[in-house]
Tab-separated table of C-alpha atoms and ligand atoms in Angstrom:
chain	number	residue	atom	x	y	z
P	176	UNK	CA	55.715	4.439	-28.946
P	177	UNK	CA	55.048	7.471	-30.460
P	178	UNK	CA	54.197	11.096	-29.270
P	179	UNK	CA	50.770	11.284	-29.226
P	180	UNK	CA	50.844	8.189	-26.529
P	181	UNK	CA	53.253	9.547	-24.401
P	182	UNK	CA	50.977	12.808	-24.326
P	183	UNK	CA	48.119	10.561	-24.305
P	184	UNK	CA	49.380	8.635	-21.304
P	185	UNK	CA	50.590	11.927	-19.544
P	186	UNK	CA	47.271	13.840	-19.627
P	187	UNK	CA	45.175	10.844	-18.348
P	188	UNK	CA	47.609	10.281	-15.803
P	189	UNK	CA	45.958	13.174	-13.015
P	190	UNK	CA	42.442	12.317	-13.765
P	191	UNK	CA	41.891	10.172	-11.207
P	192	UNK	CA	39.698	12.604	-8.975
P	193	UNK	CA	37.883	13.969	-12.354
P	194	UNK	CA	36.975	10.573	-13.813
P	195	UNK	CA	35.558	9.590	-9.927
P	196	UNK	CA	33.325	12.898	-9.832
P	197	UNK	CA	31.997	12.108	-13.797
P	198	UNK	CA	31.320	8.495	-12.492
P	199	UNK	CA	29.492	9.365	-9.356
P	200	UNK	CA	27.507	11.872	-11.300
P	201	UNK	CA	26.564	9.116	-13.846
P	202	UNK	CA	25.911	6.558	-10.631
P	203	UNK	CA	23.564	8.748	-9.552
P	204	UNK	CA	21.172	9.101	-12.404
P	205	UNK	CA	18.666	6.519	-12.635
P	206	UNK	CA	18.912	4.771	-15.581
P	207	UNK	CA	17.305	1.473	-16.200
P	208	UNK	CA	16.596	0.447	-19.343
P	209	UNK	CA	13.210	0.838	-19.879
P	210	UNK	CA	13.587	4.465	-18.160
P	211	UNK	CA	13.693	6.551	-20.936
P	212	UNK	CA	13.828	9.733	-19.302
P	213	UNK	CA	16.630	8.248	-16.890
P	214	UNK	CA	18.343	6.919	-19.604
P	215	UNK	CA	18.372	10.197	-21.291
P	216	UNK	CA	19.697	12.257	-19.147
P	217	UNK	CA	23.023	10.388	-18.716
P	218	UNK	CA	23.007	11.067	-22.358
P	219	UNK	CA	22.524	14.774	-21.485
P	220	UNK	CA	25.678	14.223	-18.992
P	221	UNK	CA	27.704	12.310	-21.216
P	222	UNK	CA	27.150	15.264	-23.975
P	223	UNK	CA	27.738	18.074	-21.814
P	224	UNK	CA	31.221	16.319	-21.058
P	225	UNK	CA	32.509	15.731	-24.614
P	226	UNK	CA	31.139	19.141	-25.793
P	227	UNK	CA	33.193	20.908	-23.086
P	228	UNK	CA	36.045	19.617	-25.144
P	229	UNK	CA	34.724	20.509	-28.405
P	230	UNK	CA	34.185	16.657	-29.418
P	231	UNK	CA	30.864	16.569	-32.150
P	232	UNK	CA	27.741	14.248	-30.381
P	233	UNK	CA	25.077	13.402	-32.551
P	234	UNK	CA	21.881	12.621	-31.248
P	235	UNK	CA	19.734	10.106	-32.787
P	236	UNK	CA	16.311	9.584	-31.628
P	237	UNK	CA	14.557	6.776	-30.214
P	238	UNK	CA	11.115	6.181	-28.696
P	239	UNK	CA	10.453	3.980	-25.784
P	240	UNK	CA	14.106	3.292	-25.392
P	241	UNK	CA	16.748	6.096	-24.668
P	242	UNK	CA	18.168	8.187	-27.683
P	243	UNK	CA	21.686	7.027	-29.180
P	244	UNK	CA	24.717	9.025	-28.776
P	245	UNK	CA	27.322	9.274	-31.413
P	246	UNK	CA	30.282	11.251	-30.579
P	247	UNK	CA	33.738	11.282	-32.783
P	248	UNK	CA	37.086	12.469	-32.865
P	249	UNK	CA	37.892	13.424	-36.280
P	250	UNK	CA	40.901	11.881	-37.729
P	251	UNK	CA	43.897	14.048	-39.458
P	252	UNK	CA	43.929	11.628	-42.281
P	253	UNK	CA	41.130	9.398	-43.890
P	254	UNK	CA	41.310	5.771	-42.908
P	255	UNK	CA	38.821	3.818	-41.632
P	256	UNK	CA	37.738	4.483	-38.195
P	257	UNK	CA	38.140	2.970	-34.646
P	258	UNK	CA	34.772	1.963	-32.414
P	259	UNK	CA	34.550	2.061	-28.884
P	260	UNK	CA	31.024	0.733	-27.371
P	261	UNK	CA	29.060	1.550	-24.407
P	262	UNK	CA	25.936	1.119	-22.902
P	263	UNK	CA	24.005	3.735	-20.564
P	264	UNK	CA	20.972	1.422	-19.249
P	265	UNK	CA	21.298	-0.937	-15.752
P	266	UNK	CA	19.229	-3.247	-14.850
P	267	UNK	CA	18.430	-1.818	-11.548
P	268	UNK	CA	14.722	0.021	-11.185
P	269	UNK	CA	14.160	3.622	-11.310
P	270	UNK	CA	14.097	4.319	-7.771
P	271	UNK	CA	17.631	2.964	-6.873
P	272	UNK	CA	19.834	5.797	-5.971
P	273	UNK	CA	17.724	7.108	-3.681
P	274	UNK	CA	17.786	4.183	-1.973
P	275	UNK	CA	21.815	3.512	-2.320
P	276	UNK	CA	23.363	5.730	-4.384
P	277	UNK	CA	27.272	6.289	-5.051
P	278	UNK	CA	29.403	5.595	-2.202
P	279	UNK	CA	32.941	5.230	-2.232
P	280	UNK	CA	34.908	2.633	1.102
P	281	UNK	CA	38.994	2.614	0.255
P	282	UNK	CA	39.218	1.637	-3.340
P	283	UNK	CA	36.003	0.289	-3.741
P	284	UNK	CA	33.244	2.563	-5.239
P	285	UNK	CA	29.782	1.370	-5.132
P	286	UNK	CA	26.219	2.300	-6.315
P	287	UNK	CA	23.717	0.582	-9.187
P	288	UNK	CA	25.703	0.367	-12.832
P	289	UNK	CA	28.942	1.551	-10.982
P	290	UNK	CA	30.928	-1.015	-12.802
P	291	UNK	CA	28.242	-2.091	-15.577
P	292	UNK	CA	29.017	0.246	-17.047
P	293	UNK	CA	28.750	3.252	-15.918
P	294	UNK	CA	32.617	3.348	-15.307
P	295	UNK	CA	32.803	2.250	-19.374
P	296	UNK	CA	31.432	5.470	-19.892
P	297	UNK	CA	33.650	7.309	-17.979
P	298	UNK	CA	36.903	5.502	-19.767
P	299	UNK	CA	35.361	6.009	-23.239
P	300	UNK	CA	35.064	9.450	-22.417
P	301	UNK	CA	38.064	10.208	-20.929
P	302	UNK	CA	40.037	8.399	-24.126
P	303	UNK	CA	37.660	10.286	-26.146
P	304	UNK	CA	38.993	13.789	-24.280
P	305	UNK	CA	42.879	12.457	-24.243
P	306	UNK	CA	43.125	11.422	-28.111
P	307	UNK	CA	40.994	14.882	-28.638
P	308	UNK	CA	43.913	16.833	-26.293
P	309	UNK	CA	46.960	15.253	-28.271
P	310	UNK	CA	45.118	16.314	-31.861
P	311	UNK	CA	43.600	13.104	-33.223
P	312	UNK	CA	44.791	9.978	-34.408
P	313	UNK	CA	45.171	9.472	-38.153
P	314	UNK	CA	41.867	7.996	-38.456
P	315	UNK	CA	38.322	8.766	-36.428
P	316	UNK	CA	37.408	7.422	-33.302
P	317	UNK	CA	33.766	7.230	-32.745
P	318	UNK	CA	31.928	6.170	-29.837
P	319	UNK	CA	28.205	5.044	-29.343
P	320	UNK	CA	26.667	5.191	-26.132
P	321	UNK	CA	23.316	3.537	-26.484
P	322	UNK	CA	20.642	2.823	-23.304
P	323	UNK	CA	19.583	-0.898	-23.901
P	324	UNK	CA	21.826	-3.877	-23.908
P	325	UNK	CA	20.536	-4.998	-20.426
P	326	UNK	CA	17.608	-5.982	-22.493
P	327	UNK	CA	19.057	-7.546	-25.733
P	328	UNK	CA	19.798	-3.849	-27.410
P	329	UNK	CA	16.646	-4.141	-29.016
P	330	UNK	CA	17.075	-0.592	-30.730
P	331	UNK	CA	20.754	-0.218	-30.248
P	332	UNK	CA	21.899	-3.398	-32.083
P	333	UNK	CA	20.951	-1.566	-35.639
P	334	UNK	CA	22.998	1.220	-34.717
P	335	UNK	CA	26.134	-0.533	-33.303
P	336	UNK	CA	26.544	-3.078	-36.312
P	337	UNK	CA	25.593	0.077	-38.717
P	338	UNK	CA	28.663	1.767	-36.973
P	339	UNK	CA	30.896	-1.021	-36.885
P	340	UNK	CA	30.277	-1.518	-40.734
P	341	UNK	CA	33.938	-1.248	-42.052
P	342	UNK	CA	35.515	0.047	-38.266
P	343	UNK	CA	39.379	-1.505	-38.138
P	344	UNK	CA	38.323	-2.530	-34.387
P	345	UNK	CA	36.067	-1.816	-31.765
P	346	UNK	CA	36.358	-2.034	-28.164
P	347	UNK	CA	34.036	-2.504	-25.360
P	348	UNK	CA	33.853	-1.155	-22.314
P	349	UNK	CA	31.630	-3.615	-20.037
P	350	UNK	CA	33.490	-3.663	-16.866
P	351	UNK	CA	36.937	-5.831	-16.447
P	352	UNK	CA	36.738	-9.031	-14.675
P	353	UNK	CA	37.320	-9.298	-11.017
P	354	UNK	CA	40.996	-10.942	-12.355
P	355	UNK	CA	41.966	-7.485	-13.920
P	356	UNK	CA	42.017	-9.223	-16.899
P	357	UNK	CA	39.685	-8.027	-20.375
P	358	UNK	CA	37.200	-10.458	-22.566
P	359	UNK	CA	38.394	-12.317	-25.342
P	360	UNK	CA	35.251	-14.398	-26.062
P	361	UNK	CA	31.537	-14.414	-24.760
P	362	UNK	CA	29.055	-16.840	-25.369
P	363	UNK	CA	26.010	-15.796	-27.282
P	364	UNK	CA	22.280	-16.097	-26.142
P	365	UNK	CA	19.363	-16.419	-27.062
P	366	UNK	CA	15.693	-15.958	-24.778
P	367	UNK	CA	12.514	-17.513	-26.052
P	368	UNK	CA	9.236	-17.194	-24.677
P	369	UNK	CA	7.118	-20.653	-24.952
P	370	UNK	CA	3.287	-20.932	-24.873
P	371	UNK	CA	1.039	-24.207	-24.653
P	372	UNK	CA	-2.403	-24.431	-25.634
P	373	UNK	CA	-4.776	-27.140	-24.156
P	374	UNK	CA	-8.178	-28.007	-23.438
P	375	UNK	CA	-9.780	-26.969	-20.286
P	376	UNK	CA	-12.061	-29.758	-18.567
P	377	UNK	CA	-13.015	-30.720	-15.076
P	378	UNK	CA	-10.143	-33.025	-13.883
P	379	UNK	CA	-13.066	-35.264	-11.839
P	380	UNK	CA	-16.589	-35.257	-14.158
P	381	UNK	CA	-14.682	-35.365	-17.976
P	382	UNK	CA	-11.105	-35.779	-17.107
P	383	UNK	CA	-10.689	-37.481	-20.754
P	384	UNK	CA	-11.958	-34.205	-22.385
P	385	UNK	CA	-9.257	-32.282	-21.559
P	386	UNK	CA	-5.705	-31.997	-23.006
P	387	UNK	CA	-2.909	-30.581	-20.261
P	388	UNK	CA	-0.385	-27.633	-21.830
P	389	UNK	CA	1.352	-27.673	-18.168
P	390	UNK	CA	2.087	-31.752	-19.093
P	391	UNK	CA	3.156	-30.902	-22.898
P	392	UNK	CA	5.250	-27.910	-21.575
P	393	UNK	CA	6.671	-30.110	-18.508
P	394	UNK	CA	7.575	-33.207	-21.399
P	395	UNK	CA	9.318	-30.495	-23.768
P	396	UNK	CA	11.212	-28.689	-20.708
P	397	UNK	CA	12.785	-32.149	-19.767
P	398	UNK	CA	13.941	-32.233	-23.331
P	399	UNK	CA	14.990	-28.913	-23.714
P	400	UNK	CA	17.165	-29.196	-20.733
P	401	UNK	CA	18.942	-32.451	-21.833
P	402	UNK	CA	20.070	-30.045	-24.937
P	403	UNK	CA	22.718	-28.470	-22.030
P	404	UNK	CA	26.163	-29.828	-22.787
P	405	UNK	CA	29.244	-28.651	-21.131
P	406	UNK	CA	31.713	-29.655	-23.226
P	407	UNK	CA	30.891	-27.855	-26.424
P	408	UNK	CA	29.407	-24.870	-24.006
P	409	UNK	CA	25.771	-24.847	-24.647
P	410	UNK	CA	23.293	-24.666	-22.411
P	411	UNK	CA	19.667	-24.416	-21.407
P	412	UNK	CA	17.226	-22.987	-18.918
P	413	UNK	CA	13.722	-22.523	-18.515
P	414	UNK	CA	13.678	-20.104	-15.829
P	415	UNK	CA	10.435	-19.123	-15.940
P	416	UNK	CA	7.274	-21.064	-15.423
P	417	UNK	CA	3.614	-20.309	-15.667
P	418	UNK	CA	0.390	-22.042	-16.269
P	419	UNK	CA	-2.707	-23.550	-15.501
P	420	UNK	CA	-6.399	-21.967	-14.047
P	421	UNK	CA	-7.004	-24.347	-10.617
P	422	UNK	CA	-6.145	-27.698	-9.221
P	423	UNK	CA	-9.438	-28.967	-10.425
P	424	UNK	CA	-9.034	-27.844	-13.865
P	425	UNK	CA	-7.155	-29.899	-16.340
P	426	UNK	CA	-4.707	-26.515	-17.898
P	427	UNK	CA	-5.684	-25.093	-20.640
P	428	UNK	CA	-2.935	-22.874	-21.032
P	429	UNK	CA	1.199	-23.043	-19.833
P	430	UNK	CA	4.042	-20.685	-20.630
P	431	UNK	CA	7.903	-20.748	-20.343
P	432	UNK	CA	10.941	-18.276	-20.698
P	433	UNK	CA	13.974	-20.335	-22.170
P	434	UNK	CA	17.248	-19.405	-21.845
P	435	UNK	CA	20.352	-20.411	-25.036
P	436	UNK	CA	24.164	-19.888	-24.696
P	437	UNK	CA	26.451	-20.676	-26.919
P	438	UNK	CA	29.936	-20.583	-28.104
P	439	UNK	CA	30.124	-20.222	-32.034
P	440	UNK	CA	27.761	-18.934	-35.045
P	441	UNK	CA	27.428	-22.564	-36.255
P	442	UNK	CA	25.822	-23.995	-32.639
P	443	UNK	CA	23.385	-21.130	-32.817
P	444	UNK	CA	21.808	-22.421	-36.519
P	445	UNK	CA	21.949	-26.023	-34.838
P	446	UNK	CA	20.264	-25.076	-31.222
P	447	UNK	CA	17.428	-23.209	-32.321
P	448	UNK	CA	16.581	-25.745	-35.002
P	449	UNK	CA	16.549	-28.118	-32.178
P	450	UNK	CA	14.338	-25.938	-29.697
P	451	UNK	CA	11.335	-25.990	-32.656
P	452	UNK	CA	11.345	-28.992	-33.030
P	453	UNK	CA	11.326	-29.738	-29.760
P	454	UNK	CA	8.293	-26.686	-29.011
P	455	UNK	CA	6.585	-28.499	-31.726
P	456	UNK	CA	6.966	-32.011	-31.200
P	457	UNK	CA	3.349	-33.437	-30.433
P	458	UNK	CA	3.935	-34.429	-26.801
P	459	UNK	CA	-0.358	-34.304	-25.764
P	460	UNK	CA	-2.555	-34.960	-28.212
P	461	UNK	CA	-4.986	-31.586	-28.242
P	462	UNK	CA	-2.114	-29.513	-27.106
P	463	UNK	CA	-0.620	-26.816	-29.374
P	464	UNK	CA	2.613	-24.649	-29.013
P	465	UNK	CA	4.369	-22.047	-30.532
P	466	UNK	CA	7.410	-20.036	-29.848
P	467	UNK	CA	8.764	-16.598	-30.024
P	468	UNK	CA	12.327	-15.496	-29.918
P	469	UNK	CA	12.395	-12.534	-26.826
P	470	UNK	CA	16.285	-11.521	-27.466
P	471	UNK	CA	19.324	-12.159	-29.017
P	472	UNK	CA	23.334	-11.803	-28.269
P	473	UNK	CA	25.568	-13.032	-31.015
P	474	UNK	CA	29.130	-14.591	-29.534
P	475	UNK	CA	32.250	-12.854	-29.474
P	476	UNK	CA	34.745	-15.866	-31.143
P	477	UNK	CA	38.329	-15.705	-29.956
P	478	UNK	CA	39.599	-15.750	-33.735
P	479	UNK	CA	38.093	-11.941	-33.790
P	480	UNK	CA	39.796	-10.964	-30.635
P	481	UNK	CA	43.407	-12.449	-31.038
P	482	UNK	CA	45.059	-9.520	-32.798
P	483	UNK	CA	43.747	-6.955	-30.469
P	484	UNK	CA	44.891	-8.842	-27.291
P	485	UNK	CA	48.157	-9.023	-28.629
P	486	UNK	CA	48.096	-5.062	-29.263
P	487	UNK	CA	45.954	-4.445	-25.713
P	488	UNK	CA	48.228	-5.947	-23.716
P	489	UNK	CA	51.153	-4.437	-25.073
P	490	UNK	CA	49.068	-1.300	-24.132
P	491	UNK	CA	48.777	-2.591	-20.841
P	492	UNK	CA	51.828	-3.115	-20.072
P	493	UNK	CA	52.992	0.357	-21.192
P	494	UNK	CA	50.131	1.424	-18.727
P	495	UNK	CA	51.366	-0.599	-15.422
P	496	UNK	CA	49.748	-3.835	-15.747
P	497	UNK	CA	49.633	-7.158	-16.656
P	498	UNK	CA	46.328	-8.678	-18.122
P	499	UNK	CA	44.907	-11.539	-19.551
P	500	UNK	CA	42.323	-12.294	-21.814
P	501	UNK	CA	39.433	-14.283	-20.433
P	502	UNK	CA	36.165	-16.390	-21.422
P	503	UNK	CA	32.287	-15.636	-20.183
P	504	UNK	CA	29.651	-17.042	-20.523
P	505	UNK	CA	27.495	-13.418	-20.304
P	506	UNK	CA	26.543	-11.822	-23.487
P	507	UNK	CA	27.123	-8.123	-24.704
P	508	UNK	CA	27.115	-5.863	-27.519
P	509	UNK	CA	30.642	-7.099	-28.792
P	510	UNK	CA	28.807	-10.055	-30.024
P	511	UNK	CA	27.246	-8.262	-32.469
P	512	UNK	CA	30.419	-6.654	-34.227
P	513	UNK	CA	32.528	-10.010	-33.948
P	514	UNK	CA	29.919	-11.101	-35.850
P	515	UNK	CA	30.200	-9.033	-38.502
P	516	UNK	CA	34.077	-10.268	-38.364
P	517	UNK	CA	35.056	-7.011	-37.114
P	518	UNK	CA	38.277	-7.391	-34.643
P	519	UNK	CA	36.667	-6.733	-30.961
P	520	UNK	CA	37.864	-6.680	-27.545
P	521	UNK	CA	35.760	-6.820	-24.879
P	522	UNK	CA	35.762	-5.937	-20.875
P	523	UNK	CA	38.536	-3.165	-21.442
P	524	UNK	CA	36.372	-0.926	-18.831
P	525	UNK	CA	37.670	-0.267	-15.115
P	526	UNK	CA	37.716	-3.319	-12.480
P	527	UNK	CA	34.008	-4.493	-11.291
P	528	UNK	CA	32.472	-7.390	-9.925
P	529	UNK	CA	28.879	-8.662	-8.670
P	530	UNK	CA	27.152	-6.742	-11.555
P	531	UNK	CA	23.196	-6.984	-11.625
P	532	UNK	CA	23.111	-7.330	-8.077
P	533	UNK	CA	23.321	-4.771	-4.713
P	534	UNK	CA	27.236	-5.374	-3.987
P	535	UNK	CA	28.492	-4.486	-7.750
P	536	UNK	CA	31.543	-2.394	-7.222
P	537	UNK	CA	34.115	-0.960	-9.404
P	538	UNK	CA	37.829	-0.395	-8.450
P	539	UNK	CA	38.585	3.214	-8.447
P	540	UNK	CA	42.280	2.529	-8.710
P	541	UNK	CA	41.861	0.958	-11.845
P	542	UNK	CA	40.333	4.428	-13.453
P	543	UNK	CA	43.348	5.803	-14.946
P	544	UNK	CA	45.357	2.825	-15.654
P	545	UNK	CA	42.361	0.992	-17.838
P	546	UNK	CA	41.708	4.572	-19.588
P	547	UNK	CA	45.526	4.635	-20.247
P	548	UNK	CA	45.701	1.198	-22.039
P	549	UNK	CA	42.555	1.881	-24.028
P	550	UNK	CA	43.402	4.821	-25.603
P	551	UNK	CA	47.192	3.566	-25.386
P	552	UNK	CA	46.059	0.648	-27.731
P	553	UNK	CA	44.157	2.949	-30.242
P	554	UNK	CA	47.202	4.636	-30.516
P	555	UNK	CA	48.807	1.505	-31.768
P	556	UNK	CA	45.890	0.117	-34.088
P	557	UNK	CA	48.339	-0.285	-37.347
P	558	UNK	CA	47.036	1.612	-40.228
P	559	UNK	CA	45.634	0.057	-43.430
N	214	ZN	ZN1	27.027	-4.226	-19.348
């Protein structure tokens, strides 16, 4: 262990009360997704932090979605650099803290993004402000905070794979399971949005006329569905149905939202080959179909998060706990750099559970201790 952990570990270890008041300050600002303004201003938070410190944010601009923020500690000598990931957005509406904003019963903190991921934030930060205290690490440590994973990070993908371009690891912060243990692999995901064409006609004078997109779209669901297999990990869902003008009208029109997950790169290729020709497939003659890909989440393989387990829970231990590393089938930015074959860990944020829904909490005891191990574990990236 060398000196800059132990000062590392030693001026995280009081934080406790100043990590909870940065996290119920972020709780409290609105900030889903598609909110740029909400969005934005936990950038504006987030900045005045680091900048308090002296760490360099960078601003880069977005429109419709919230800016990205790029903040860095410098390294004292030039080797590649270490990523840590965040994401600002929830999905929660704007609206939300008013309604139920931070709260705080024993250990259990509550409030919408409290452990997704707002409390990410807070543990980026506060590494950020520990490794800036003890004088840098021989190589940078940059951090992105962008504002729209919750949807697919349709602008902040770009930037996170353009950042983790030559990184010797990056970590995530999306909350750690309810087990205490981090992610060592995550599905990947895929959402589609289907649409049938048909021919309208009056289901009693010229039923014959008229070709039904709700029966072509029913026939392909039944087939997409049978693609699920839980043994290799895939599956399917069409969670979303719509169609049709009146019960006396054979449909003209019918529209789906499919759901993918998968395990590994290769089942990707294979699955969405499969879902054309599935949309495709003739099933009513007079019906037409065509498909559009909504979002995508690449998987986080285990073979890219081996080596930084190992390393993590080392770091763990020196912290006060024991973890594990464990599988989900959600999706997240660490897909993305995995799949650039970039060593990633993933779920190295504080303690949460029920995320996406009104109960999500986040255990405050696990603050200092996750902060500790993160930045305990940059400490001990080996140096190439
Ligand atoms: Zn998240």
């Amino acid at each position: 262990m060398t000196d800059i952990a132990e000062e590392v570990l030693a001026w995280l270890k009081p934080r406790a009360e100043e990590m909870e008041a940065l996290l119920r300050r972020l709780v409290n600002i609105d900030s889903n997704s598609f909110d740029k303004a909400g969005t934005d201003a936990v950038a504006d938070a987030v900045t005045e932090v680091l900048h308090a410190d002296g760490i360099a944010v960078t601003r880069i601009p977005k429109t419709g979605f919230g800016d990205v923020l790029r903040a860095e500690v410098p390294g004292c000598e030039s080797n590649s650099h270490a990523l840590l990931l965040g994401h600002r957005d929830t999905v929660f509406k704007t609206g939300t803290v008013a309604q139920r904003g931070y709260s705080r019963a024993g250990d259990l903190a509550f409030g919408p993004g409290v452990a997704d991921m707002k409390a990410g934030l807070v543990t980026n930060i506060f590494a950020l402000r520990a490794i800036k205290a003890a004088g840098g690490l021989p190589f940078p440590v940059v951090a992105l905070f962008t504002a729209d994973e919750e949807i697919g990070s349709p602008t902040g993908r770009a930037e996170i794979e353009a950042a983790a371009k030559g990184a010797r690891a990056v970590f995530n912060a999306e909350p750690g399971r309810v087990s205490g243990n981090v992610v060592t692999g995550r599905k990947g995901g895929a959402s589609f949005h289907i649409k049938v064409t048909g021919r309208a006609a009056h289901s009693g004078v010229n039923h014959e006329a008229g070709a039904s997109a709700i029966e072509a779209l029913a026939r392909k669901i039944v087939k997409l569905h049978a693609l699920t297999d839980y043994r290799t990990g895939i599956t399917t869902n069409v969670g979303v149905i719509k169609g049709g003008n009146t019960h006396n009208t054979v449909a003209p029109w019918a529209e789906a939202e499919l759901d993918l997950r998968y395990v590994t790169l290769e089942q990707r290729a294979q699955m969405v080959a499969e879902i054309e020709r599935i949309v495709h497939h003739d099933d009513v003659p007079g019906t037409s179909a065509e498909i559009t890909p909504v979002a995508t989440f690449l998987p986080l393989e285990r073979r890219h998060s081996e080596a930084l387990f190992g390393l993590y829970r080392d770091a763990a231990a020196r912290a006060g706990f024991a973890v594990d590393g464990e599988f989900t089938g959600g999706c997240a930015d660490s897909g993305f750099t995995a799949a650039l074959g970039v060593p990633t860990l993933c779920g190295l944020g504080p303690i949460g559970g029920k995320a996406h829904t009104d109960e999500e909490f986040c255990r405050i005891d696990s603050l200092v201790p996750r902060t500790q191990a993160l930045a305990l574990a940059l400490c001990s990236l080996p140096l190439r």
